[in-house]
Each structure stands twice: as C-alpha cells, then as structure tokens.
Coordinates of C-alpha atoms in Angstrom, one line a residue:
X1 CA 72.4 115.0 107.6
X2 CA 70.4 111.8 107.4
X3 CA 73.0 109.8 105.9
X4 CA 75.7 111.2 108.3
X5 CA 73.1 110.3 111.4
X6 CA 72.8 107.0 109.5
X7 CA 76.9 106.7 109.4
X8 CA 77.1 107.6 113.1
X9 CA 74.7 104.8 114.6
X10 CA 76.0 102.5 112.1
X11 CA 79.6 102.3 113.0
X12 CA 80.1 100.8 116.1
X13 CA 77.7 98.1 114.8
X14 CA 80.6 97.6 112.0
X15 CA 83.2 97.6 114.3
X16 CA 81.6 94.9 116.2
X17 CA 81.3 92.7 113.2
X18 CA 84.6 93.3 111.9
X19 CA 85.3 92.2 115.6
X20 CA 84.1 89.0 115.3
X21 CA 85.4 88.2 111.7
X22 CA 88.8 89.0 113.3
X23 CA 88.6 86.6 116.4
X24 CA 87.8 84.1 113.5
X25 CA 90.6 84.5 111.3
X26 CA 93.3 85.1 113.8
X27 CA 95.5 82.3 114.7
X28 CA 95.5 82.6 118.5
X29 CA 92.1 82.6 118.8
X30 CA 92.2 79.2 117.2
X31 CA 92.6 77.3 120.0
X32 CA 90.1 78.5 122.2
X33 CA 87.8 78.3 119.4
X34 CA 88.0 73.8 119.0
X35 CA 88.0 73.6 122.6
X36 CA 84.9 75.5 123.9
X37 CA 81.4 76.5 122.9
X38 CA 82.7 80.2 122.0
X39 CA 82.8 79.9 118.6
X40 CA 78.5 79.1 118.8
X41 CA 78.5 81.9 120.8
X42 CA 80.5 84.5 118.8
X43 CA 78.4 83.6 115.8
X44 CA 75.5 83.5 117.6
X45 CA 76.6 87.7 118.1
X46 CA 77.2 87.7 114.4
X47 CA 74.5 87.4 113.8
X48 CA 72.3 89.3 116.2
X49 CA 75.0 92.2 115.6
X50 CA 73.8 91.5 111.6
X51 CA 70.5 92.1 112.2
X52 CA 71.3 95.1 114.1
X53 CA 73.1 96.3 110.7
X54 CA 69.8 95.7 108.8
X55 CA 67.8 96.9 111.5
X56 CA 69.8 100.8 111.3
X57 CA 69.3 100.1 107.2
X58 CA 65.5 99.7 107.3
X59 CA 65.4 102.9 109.5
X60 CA 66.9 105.0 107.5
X61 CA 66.2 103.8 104.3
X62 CA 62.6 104.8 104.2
X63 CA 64.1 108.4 104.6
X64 CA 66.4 108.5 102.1
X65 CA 64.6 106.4 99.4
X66 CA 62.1 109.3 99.5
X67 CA 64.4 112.5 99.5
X68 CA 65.9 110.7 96.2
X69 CA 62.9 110.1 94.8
X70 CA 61.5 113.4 95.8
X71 CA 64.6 115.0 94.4
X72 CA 64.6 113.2 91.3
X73 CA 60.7 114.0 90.5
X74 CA 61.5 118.1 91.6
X75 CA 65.0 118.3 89.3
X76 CA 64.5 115.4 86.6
X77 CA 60.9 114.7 85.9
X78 CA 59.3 117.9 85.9
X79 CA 62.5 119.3 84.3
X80 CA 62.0 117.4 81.6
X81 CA 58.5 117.6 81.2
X82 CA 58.3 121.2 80.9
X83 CA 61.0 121.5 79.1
X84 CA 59.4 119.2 75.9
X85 CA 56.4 120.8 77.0
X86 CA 57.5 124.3 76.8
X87 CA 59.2 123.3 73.0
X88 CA 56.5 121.7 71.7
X89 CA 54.2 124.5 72.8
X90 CA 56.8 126.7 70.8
X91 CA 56.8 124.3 67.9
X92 CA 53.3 123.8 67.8
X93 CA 52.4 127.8 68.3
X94 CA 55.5 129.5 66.3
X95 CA 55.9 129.0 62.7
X96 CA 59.8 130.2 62.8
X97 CA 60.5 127.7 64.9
X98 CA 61.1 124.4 62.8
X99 CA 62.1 120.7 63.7
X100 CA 65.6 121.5 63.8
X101 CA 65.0 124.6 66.7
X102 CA 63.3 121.9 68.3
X103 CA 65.9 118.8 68.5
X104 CA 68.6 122.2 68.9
X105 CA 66.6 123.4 71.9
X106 CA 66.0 119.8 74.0
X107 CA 70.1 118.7 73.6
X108 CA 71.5 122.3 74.6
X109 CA 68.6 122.7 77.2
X110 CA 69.3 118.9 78.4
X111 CA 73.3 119.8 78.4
X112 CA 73.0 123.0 80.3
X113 CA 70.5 121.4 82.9
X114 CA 73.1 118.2 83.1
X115 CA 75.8 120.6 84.1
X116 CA 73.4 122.7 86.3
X117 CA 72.5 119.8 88.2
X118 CA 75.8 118.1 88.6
X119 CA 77.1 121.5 90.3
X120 CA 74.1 121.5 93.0
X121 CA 75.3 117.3 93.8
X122 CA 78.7 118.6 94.2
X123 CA 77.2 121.2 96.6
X124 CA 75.1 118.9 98.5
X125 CA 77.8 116.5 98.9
X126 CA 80.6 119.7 99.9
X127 CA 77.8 120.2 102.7
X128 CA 77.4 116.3 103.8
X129 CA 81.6 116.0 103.5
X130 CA 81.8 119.1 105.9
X131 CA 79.5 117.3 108.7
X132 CA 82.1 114.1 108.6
X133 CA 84.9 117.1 107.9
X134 CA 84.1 118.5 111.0
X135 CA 84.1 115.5 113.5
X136 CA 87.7 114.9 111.7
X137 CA 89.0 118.3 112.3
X138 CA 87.8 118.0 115.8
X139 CA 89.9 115.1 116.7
X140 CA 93.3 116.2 114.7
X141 CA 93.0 119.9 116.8
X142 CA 92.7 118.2 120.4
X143 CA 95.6 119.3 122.3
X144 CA 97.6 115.8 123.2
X145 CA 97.5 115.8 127.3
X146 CA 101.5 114.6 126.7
X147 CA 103.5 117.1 125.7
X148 CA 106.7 117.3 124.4
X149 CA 109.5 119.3 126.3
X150 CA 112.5 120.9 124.9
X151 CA 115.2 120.3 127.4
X152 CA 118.2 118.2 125.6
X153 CA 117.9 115.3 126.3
X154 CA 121.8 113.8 128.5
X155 CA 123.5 111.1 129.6
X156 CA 121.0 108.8 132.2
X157 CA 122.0 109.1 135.6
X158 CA 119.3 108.7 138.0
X159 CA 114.9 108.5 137.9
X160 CA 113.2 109.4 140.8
X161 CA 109.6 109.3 141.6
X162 CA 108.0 111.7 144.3
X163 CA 105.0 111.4 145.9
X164 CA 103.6 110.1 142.4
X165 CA 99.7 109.2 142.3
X166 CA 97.6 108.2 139.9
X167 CA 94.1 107.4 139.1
X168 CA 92.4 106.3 136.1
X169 CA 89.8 108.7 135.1
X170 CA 87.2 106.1 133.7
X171 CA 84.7 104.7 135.5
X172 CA 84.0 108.5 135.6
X173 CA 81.5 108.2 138.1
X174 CA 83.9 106.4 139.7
X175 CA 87.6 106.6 139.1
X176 CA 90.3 103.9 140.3
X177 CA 93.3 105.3 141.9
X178 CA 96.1 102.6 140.9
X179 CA 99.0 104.3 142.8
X180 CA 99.0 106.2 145.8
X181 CA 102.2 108.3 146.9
X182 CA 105.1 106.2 145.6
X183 CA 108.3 107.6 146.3
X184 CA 111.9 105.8 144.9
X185 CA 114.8 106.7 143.4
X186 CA 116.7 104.7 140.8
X187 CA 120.6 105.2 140.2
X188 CA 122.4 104.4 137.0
X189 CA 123.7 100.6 136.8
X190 CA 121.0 100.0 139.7
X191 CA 119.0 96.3 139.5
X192 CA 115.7 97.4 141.0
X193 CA 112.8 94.2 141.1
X194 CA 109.1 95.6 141.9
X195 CA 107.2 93.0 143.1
X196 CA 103.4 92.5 144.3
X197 CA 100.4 91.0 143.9
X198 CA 98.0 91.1 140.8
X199 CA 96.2 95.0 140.7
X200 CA 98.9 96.2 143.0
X201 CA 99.9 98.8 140.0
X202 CA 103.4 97.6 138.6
X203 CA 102.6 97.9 135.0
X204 CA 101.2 101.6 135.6
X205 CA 104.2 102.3 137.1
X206 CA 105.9 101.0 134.3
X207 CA 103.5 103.4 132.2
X208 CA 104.4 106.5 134.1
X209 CA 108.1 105.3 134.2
X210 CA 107.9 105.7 130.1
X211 CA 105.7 108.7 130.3
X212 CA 102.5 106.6 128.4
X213 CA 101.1 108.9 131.2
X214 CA 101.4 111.5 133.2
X215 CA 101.4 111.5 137.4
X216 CA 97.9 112.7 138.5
X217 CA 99.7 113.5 141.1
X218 CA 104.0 114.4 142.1
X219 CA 106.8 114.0 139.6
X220 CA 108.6 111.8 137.8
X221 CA 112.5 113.1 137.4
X222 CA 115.4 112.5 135.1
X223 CA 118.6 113.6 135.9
X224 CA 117.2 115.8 138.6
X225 CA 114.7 117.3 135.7
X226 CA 111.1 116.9 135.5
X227 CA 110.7 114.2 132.6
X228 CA 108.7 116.7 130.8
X229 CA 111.5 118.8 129.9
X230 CA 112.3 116.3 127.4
X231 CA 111.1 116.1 124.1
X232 CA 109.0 112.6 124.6
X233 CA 111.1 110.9 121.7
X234 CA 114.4 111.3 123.0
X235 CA 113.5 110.6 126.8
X236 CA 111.7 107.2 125.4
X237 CA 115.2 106.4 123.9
X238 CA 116.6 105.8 127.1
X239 CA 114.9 102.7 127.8
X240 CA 114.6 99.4 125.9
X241 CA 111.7 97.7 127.0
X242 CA 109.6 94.1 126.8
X243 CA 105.9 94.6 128.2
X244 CA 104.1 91.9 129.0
X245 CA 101.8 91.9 125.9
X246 CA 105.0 92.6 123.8
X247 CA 104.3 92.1 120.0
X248 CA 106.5 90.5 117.4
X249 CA 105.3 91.9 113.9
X250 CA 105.3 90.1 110.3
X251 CA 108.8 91.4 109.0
X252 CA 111.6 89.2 109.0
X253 CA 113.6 88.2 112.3
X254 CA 116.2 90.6 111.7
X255 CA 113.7 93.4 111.2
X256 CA 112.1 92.7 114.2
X257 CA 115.1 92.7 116.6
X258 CA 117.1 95.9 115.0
X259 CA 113.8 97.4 114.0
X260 CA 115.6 99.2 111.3
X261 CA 115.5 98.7 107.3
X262 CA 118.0 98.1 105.4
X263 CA 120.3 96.9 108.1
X264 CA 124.1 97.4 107.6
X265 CA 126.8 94.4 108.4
X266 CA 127.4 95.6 111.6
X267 CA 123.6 95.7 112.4
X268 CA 123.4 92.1 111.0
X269 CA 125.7 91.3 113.9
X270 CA 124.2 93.3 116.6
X271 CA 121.3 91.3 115.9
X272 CA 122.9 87.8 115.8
X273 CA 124.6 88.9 119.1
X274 CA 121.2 90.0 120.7
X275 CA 119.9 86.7 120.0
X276 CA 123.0 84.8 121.2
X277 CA 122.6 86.5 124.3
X278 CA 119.0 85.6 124.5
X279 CA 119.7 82.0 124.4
X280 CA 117.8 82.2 120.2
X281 CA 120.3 82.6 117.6
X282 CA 120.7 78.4 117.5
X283 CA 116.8 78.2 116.8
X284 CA 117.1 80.9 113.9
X285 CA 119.5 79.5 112.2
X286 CA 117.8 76.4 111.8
X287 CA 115.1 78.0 109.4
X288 CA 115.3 78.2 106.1
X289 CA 116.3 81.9 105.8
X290 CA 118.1 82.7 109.1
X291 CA 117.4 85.9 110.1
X292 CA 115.8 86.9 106.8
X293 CA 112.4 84.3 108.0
X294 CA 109.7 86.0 108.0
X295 CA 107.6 86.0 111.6
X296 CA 104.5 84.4 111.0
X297 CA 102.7 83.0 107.8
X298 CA 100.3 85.6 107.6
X299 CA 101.6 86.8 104.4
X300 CA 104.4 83.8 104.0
X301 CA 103.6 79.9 104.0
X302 CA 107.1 79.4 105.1
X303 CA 107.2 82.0 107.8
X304 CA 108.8 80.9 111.2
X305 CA 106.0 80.1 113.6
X306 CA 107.7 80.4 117.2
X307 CA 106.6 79.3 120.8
X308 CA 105.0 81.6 123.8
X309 CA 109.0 81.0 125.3
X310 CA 110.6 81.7 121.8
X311 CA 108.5 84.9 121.5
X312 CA 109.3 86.1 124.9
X313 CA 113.3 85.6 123.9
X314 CA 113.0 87.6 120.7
X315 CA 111.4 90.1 122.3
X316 CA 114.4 90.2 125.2
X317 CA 116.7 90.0 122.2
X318 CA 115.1 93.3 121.1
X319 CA 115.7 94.8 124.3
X320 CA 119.1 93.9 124.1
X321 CA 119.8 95.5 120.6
X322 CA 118.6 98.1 121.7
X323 CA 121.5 99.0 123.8
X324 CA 119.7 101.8 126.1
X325 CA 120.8 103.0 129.3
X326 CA 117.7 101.5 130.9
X327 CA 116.1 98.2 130.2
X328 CA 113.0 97.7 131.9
X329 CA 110.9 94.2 132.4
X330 CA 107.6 93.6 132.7
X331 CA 107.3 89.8 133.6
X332 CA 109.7 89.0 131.1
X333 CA 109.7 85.4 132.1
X334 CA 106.2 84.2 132.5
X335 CA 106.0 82.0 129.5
X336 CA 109.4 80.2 130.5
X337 CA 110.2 77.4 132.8
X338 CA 112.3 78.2 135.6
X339 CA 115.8 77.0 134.9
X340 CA 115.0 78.9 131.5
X341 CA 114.1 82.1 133.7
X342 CA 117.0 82.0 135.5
X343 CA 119.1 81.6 132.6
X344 CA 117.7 84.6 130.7
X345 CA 118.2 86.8 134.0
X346 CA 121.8 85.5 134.2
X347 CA 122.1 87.2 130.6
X348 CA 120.4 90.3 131.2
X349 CA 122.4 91.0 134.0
X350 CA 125.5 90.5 132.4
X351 CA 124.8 92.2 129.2
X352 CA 123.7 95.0 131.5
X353 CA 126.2 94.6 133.8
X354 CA 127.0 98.7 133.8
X355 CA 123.5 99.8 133.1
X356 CA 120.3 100.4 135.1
X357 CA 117.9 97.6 134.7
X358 CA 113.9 97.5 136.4
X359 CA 112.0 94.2 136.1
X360 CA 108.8 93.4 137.2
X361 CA 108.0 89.6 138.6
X362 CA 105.7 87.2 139.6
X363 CA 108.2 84.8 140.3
X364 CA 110.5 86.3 143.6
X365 CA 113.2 83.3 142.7
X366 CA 114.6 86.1 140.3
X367 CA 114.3 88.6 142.7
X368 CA 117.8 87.6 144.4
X369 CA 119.1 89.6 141.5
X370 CA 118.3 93.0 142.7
X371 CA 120.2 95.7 144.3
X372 CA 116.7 96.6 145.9
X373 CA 113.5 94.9 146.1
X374 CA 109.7 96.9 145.9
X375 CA 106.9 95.7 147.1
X376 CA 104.1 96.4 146.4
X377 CA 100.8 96.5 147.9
X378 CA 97.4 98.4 146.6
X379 CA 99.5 100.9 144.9
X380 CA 101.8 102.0 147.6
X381 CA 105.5 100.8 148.7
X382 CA 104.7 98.3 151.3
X383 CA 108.0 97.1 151.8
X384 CA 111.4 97.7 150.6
X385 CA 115.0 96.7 150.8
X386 CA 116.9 93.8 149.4
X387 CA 116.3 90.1 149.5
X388 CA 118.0 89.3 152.7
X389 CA 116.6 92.3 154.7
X390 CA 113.1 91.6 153.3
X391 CA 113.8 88.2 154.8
X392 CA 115.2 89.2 157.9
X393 CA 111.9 91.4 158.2
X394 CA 110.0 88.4 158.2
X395 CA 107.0 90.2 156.3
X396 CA 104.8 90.2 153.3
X397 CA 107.9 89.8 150.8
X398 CA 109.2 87.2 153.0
X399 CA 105.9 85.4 153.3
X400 CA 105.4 85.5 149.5
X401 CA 108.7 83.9 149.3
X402 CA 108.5 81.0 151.5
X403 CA 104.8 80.2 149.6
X404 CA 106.7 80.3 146.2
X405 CA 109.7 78.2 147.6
X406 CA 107.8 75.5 149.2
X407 CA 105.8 74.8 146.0
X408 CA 109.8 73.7 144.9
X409 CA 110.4 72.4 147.9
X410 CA 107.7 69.9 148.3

C-alpha cells in the first residue's frame, strides 16, 4: 500500500519531467527555444519538478526502509539465529546427534525456509499487483460514452443537424456551451464553407460532424438515420478529412498518403495521383527515394524534412486518396499564400467535383466556392446563404469580407 501510495503521488511528477525532456528533444520546439528565454525557464521547472521527485522519495522512503528492515530482522535474522541456536542446543545436549545431523539440519532447514519465504514475497507482491490491478481493471470496464450502432452502413446522401447543442463538461463548476441550436442540412455533391470568428465553434462542429462526440443536445443524421445507428468505423469511412493540427507520421511518403502497407501498383498510383492533384508529386520526386523517403529524420538522417505549406499539401493529398464521399476541411490553407490557397481549392473542387465537400476558413476569399455559406457567431448560425446573398445582406459576412478585401486592396 505504501509503495502503491508512493506510485500514485509520484506519477504526475514523472509525467511532468518527461514533459520537459520532450519539449527539448523535439524539433519544433527548436525554434522557440534560440529565440526566447523559455528554455531558462523550462529548466528552471526541471528542476524544481526534480526536487519535487526527491521530495515524494524522502517521504516515503523512511517508511519503507523500515518495513524492509523490520521484515528482514522478523523472517531472516531471528530465523537464522534460532535456527543455529536451536541445532547447536541439539548438538551440544544430544549425543545421537553428530556433526553431520548438524550441517544436514542448517542446509535442509535453510532450503525449506528459502522456499517458504519466497512464497510469502510472491504473496505480498500478488496483493500489491492487485491494488495497481484494480485501478487497471477500472479503466478497461468503463463503458465508452460512444457507442457503436449496428445499422449498415449505405451510400452518403445527405447530413443533417437538428437543433444540435453542445457543451463542454469541464470547467465543471462551470461548463462552456460551444454550440447552441444549430440546424443545417448537407446534400450529397454540396460545397458547404462555415465561416466565423475564433471560439465561434467550427472545429466542434467538425467534431460532432465525425462523431468525436456526441450532441449534448438534438441529432446528427445520416441518410435520414441517427448517426448512431452506424457502427462508428464505417460511418467515419465516409469522410476523408485534414484537421487543422493534422499530423504526418515517420513512415515513408507513400505510407503516409495511402495509409496502407504493402501498397499494390495501383495504390503506388493513387498516391502519385493524390499528390499531383495537390500540387506535391514534383517536390517528391526530387528526393532521393521518391515516395519511399522517409518523413522526418527522427529515425533516418536522410529523411525528407518538408515545409508548414508542404505539410499541409500531403495532408490534402491524403484526403484525396482517400476517395470518401465527404471531404471535410478544417482551415486547410492557413500555412499557404493566397495564390497557393486558391490553387489548392481549384483542385479540391475538381477532384470532388461529384462529392460533398465542408471546409472551414479564415480566409472568405475561398468562400466564393460554396454552394452555401455559414456563419457563424458564438455557436449559433448567424447568417447563411451564399456569397452574393450574404453580400446583398450587407451584414456580418459581408463586413468580414470587405475587411479581408481591403487588406488586398490597399
């Protein structure tokens, strides 16, 4: 119990230094690191977090020293002492029992006590392993809040949200409702932009959209069918997606586009297609092994080091191999300039010419695209229509327009 209490405090202490060692051995954090007095700063937590460690070891220790200590006098000294007592006594006091009874007596005794004693450890330590056992079993028996559905899964025709809320349960004391009655209905080969300010709750919708979570409040249909119906696996196979923290992981370029091993010819040229499309098959054949590169050089000195813009591209690429029904975009473009944005939205659109396709922006320039235009505006529709009725309206979409255009302008 001491040692599991001892475990329990100590963790988060270990996290946070494992934390730190991260931030110093991870490339993007590089940067930041030469520029700015952080790195003094996050050592300085080091090492404060160190003596935290030390700290919870001094505490314990004291404890634990003694229950060894104490253990080792109760099962090993005074074993052994009474046991050469108790033989010599019988040496000493019985004249049938000779030197050979004697040396006999101490290895079998010592033997059977070795035995004896290595069974009540294993006990001890069955007992301490069912304290951490039971924290584990705890966690793999929670009931996931997500649940799969059963419903086969069909063709994508429409989504529709209705009345959908939700809220955040953390603060608890204080929760943050992020969307607030959002109705909308998206048809198949529909371009649909969502637009809005910072904390206005696009990426949660994007979230409920892929069932990360579920409505605190309304639905969230399918094909006329409450997304839940699905089993989660097969609805999430309807979309192909880049978040706005996408990831590109160390496997090779091809790996990470088809996201498959071994890939097949044809796969080979799905991928190459996918990153013609998104304006990056030129730049990977320049290195030294194509689409066999690895990303990164993590784990390879020659691994293919790309840009914030070339990242964002493979990652579109991706979304493109992917081939789903529904692509959805959440600020796809923001680490590219605008001709470049405009570009990559001319390609989306016309590799997705027949298919549904929901993108999130910053930038309204792309917004032209759309069939229809949301805006909005702390976590409700505030507006809605598409670019040249929003302009007509002469509100807040057409007012974040104008902004954004005469920064171009001028």
């Amino acid at each position: 119990q001491i040692r599991y209490a001892k475990a329990k405090e100590m963790n988060p202490i270990t996290r946070k230094l494992d934390y730190f060692t991260r931030v110093f051995y991870q490339n993007e954090y590089a940067k930041e690191l030469r520029m700015g007095n952080m790195g003094a700063l996050l050592q300085e937590d080091y090492e404060q977090t160190a003596e935290e460690k030390i700290a919870c070891a001094k505490k314990y220790a004291p404890k634990l020293i003694g229950i060894s200590l104490a253990s080792e006098l109760i099962t090993s000294v005074l074993f052994n002492v009474g046991l050469l007592g108790y033989l010599m006594w019988r040496y000493l006091t019985d004249v049938a029992f000779t030197l050979g009874d004697f040396s006999v007596g101490i290895s079998a005794t010592w033997k059977l006590f070795m035995r004896v004693n290595q069974l009540i450890g294993f006990l001890a330590q069955f007992q301490e392993h069912s304290i951490y056992a039971e924290k584990f079993r705890t966690f793999v028996t929670q009931k996931p809040q997500i649940l799969n559905g059963t419903e086969k899964a069909e063709a994508f025709k429409s989504l529709e949200l209705r009345h959908v809320s939700f809220t955040y349960p953390f603060p608890e004391k204080n929760p943050k409702q992020v969307l607030s009655d959002v109705s909308f209905t998206v048809r198949k080969g529909e371009k649909i932009a969502i637009v809005g300010q910072n904390g206005s709750g696009k990426t949660t919708l994007v979230k409920l959209l892929l069932r990360f979570y579920d409505p605190t409040q309304g639905h969230i249909l399918c094909n006329g069918k409450w997304i839940g119906e699905y089993p989660i696996a097969s609805y999430r196979n309807q979309f192909g997606t880049v978040f706005q923290d996408f990831q590109l992981f160390s496997e090779t370029v091809a790996e990470n586009i088809m996201v498959k091993r071994p890939l097949s010819g044809q796969q080979r040229k799905d991928a190459e297609t996918a990153l013609q499309k998104a304006d990056m098959l030129e730049r990977i054949n320049d290195l030294p092994n194509k689409m066999d590169t690895l990303v990164g050089r993590e784990f390879a000195p020659d691994g293919a080091v790309f840009s914030g813009g070339e990242t964002q591209k493979l990652a579109i690429a991706r979304a493109i191999a992917k081939d789903a029904p529904v692509l959805i975009l959440d600020e796809p473009s923001s680490a590219l300039d605008p001709i470049a944005e405009n570009k990559m939205f001319e390609t989306i659109f016309d590799s997705f010419r027949d298919k549904t396709v929901i993108y999130i922006l910053h930038r309204l320039s792309s917004a032209t695209f759309a069939d229809r235009i949301y805006l909005l505006e702390n976590g409700q529709i505030a507006e809605q229509g598409t670019h040249s009725e929003l302009i007509a309206q002469n509100g807040k979409y057409a007012d974040m327009f104008h902004k954004q255009a005469e920064k171009y302008i001028s």
